[in-house]
Short mmCIF file of C-alpha atoms in Angstrom, two decimals:
data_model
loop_
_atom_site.label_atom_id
_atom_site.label_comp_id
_atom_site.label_asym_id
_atom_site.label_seq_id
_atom_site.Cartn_x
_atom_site.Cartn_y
_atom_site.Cartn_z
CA UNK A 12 34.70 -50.42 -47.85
CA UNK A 13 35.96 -49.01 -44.75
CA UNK A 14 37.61 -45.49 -46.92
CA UNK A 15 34.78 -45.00 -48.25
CA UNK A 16 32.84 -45.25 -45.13
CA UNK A 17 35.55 -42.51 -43.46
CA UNK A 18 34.93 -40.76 -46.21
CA UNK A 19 31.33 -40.25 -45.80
CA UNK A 20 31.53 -40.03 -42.22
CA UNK A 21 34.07 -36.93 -43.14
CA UNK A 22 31.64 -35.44 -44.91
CA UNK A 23 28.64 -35.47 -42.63
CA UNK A 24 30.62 -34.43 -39.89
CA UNK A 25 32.03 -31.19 -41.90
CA UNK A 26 28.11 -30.25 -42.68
CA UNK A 27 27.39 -31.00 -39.13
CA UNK A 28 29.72 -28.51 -38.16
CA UNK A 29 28.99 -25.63 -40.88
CA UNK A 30 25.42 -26.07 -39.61
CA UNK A 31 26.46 -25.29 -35.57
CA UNK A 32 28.24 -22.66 -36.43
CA UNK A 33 25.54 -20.71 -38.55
CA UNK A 34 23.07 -21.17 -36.00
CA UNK A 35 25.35 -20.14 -33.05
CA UNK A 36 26.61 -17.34 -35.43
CA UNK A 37 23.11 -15.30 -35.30
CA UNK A 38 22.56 -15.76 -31.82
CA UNK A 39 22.36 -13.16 -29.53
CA UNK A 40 23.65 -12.99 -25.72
CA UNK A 41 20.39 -12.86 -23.61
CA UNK A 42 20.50 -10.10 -21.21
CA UNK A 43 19.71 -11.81 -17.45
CA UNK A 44 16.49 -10.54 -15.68
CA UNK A 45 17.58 -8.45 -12.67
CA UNK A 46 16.56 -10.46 -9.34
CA UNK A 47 13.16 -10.36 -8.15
CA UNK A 48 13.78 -8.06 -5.57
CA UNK A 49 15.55 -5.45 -7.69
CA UNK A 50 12.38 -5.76 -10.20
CA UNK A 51 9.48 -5.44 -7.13
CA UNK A 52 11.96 -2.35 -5.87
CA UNK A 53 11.67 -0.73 -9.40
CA UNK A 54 7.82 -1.02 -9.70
CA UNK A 55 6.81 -0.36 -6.28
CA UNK A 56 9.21 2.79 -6.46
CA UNK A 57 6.82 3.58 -10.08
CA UNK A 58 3.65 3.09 -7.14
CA UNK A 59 5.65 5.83 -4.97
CA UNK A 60 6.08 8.18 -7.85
CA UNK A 61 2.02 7.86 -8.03
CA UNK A 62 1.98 8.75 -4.48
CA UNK A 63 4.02 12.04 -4.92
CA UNK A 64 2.20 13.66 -7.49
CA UNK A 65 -0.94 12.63 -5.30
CA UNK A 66 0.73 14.27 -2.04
CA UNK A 67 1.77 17.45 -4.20
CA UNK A 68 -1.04 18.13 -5.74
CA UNK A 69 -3.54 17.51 -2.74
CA UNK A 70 -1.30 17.76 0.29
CA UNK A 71 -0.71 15.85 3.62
CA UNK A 72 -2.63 17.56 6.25
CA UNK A 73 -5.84 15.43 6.26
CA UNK A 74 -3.85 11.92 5.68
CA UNK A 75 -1.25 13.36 9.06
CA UNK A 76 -4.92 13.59 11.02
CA UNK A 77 -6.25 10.55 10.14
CA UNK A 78 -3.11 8.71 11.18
CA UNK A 79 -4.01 9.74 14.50
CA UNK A 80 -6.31 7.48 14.46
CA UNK A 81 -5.22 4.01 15.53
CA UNK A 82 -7.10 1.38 12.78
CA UNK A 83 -6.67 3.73 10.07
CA UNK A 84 -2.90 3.75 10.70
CA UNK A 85 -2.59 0.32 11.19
CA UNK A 86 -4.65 0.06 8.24
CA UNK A 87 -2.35 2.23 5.71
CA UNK A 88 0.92 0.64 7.29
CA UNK A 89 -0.61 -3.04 6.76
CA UNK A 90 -1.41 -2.28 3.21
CA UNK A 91 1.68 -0.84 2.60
CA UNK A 92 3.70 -3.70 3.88
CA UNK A 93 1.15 -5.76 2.24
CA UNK A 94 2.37 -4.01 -1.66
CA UNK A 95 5.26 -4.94 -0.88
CA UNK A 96 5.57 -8.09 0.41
CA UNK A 97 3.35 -9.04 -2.89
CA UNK A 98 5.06 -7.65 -5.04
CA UNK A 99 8.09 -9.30 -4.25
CA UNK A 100 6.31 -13.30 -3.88
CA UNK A 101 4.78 -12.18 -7.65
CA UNK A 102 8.49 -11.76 -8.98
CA UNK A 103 9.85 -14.53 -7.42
CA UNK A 104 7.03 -16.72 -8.05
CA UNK A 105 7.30 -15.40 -11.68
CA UNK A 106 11.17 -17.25 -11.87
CA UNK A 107 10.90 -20.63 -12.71
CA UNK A 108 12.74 -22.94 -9.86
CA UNK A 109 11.68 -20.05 -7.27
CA UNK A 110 9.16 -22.26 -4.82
CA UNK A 111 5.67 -22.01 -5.00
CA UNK A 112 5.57 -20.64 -1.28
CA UNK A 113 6.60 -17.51 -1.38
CA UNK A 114 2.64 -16.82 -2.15
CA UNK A 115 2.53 -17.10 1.53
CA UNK A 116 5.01 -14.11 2.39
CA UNK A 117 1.83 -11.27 2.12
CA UNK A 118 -0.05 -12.88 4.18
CA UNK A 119 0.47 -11.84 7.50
CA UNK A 120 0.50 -7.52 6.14
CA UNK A 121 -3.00 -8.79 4.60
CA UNK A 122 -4.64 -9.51 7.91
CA UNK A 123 -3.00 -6.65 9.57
CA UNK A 124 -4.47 -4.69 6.32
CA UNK A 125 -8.14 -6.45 6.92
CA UNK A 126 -8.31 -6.59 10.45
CA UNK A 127 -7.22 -2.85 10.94
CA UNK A 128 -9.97 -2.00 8.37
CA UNK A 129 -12.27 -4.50 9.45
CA UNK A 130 -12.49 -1.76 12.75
CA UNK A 131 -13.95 0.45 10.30
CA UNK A 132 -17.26 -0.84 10.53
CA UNK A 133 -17.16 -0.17 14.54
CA UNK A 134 -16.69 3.56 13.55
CA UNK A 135 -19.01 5.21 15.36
CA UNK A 136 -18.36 3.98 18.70
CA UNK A 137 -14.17 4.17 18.37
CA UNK A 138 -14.78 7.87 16.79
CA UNK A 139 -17.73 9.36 17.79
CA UNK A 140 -18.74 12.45 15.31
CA UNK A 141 -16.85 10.80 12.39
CA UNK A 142 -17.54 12.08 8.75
CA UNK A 143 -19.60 10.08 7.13
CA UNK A 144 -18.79 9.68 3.29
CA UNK A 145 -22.04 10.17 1.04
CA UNK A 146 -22.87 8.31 -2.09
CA UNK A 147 -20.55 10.38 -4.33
CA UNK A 148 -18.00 10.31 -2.18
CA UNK A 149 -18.00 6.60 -1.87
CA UNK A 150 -17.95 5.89 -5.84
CA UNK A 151 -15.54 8.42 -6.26
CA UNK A 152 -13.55 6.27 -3.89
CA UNK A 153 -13.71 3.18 -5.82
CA UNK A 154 -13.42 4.80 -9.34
CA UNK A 155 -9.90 6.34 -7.68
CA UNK A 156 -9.02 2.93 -6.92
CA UNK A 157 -10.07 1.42 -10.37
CA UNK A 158 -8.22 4.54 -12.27
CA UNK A 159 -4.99 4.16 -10.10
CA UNK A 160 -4.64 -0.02 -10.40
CA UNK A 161 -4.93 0.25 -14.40
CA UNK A 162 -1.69 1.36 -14.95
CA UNK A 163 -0.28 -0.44 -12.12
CA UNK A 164 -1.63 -3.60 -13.27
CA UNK A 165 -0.42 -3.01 -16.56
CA UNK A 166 3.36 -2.16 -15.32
CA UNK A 167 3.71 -4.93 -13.36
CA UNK A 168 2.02 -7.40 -15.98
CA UNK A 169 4.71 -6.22 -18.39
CA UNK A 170 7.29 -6.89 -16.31
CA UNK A 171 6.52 -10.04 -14.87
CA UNK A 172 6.17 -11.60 -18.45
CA UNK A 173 10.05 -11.13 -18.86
CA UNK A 174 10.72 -14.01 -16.70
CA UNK A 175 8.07 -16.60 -18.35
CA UNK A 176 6.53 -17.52 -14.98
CA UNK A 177 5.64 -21.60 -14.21
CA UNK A 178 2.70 -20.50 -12.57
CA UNK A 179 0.77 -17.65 -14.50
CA UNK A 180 -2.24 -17.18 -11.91
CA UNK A 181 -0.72 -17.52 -8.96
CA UNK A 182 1.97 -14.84 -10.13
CA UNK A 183 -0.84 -12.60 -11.84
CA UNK A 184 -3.17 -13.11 -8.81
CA UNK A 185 -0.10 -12.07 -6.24
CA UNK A 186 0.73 -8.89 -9.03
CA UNK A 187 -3.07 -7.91 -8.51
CA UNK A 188 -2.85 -8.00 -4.92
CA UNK A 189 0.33 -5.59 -5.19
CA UNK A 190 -1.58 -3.91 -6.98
CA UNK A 191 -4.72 -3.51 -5.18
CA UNK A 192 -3.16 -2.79 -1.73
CA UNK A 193 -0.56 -0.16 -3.65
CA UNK A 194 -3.71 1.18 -4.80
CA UNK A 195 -5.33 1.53 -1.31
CA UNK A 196 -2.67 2.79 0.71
CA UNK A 197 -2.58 5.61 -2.32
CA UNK A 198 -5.95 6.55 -1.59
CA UNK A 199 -5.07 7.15 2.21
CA UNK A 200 -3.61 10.55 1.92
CA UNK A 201 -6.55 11.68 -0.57
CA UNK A 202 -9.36 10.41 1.21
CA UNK A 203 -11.97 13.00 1.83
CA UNK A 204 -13.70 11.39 5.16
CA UNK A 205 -13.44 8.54 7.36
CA UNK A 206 -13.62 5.06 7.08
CA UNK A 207 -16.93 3.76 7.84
CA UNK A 208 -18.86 0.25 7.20
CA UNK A 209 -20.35 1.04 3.53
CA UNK A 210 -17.10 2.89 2.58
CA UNK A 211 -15.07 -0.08 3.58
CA UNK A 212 -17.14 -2.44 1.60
CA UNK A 213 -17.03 -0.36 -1.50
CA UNK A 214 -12.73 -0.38 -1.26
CA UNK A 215 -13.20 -4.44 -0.49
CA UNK A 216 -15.40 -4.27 -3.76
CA UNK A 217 -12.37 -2.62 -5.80
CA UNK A 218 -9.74 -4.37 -4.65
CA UNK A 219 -11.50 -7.89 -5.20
CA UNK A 220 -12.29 -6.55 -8.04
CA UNK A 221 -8.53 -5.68 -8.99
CA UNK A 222 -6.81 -8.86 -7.96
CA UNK A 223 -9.81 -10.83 -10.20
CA UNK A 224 -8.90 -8.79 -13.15
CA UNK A 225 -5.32 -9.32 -12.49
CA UNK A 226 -5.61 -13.02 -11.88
CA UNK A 227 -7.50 -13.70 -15.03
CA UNK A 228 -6.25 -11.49 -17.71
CA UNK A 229 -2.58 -11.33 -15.65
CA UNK A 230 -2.83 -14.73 -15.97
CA UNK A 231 -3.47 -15.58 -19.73
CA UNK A 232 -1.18 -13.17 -20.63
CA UNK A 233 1.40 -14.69 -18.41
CA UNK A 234 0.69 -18.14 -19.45
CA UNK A 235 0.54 -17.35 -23.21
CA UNK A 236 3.92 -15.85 -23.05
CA UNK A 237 5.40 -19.03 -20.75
CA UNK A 238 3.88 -21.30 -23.31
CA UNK A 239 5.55 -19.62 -26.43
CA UNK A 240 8.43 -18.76 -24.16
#
């Protein structure tokens, strides 16, 4: 019965084609992700608005004086570099396709960070009469830290989980070490004394502390939203 068979094969295809065009009909047009560099830009520019209000309200003259000081300004300038440079290998880890290695692209700001800080602990004998940070001082050090990398962390959390990362903890673990150096190079022009040994271990303490948190909740949030994604 080969009409009979068109006929059929007529009608399949014509309900074949009324279903493709009420599925494409409530589509929407997905609006593209702006590249990672444009989307580390925006946040880290969110971490500089931080640092603003910080300089405005407290001022600049102590954080000018310390910069005097050789590790403490290599310190704040490898932290710095080091927010950066993770906050761009978290967005472009957090595309899928982008390669895996661009985890590796903080990692020479870190040791500039942890070597320049690491001279902290020599502080006596590079700065002799250097203040020396009591126990308040210290914990109000790490509880700036904590209180400045909560809404950081959340920011950049939110954002990464627009592109559906491949790799949820490495991305989440990268967006807490943004986060934790953006934090510490904040805490620069507000710091109330010097670095020393015990105050350099409590900051180590936060910022561990910061990219755990961000590596672990970052990443189940991350890798929830890839897998429903």
């Amino acid at each position: 019965m080969p009409g009979e068979g068109s006929n059929w094969a007529g009608v399949d295809l014509s309900r074949h084609e009324r279903l493709v065009e009420e599925l494409a009909g409530g589509l929407e047009p997905v609006r593209r992700l702006p590249a990672p560099e444009a989307r580390a830009a925006l946040w880290l520019g969110a971490a500089l608005g931080v640092g603003l209000m910080l300089a405005a309200w407290n001022g600049t003259g102590g954080f000018m004086l310390r910069m005097h000081v050789p590790d403490l300004a290599f310190a704040a300038i490898g932290a710095v570099l080091t927010a950066i440079a993770a906050a761009f290998a978290a967005f472009a880890t957090s595309v899928p396709g982008r390669s895996s290695r661009w985890a590796l692209l903080p990692l020479p700001p870190l040791v500039l960070w942890i070597g320049a800080s690491g001279l902290g602990c020599l502080r006596e004998w590079i700065a002799p009469g250097a203040d020396i940070p009591g126990a308040h001082a210290v914990s109000g050090c790490f509880s700036f830290l904590i209180c400045v990398s909560v809404p950081l962390s959340v920011l950049i959390v939110v954002m990464l989980r627009r592109a559906c990362p491949l790799r949820p903890n490495l991305t989440a673990a990268l967006g807490g070490l943004a986060v934790a150096a953006a934090a510490a190079a904040l805490l620069m022009p507000v710091h109330p004394h010097d670095a020393t040994a015990t105050d350099l271990l409590i900051h180590a303490a936060a910022v561990t502390l910061v990219i755990a948190a961000n590596g672990l909740a970052g990443g189940r949030l991350l890798g929830r939203q890839a897998a429903t994604g």
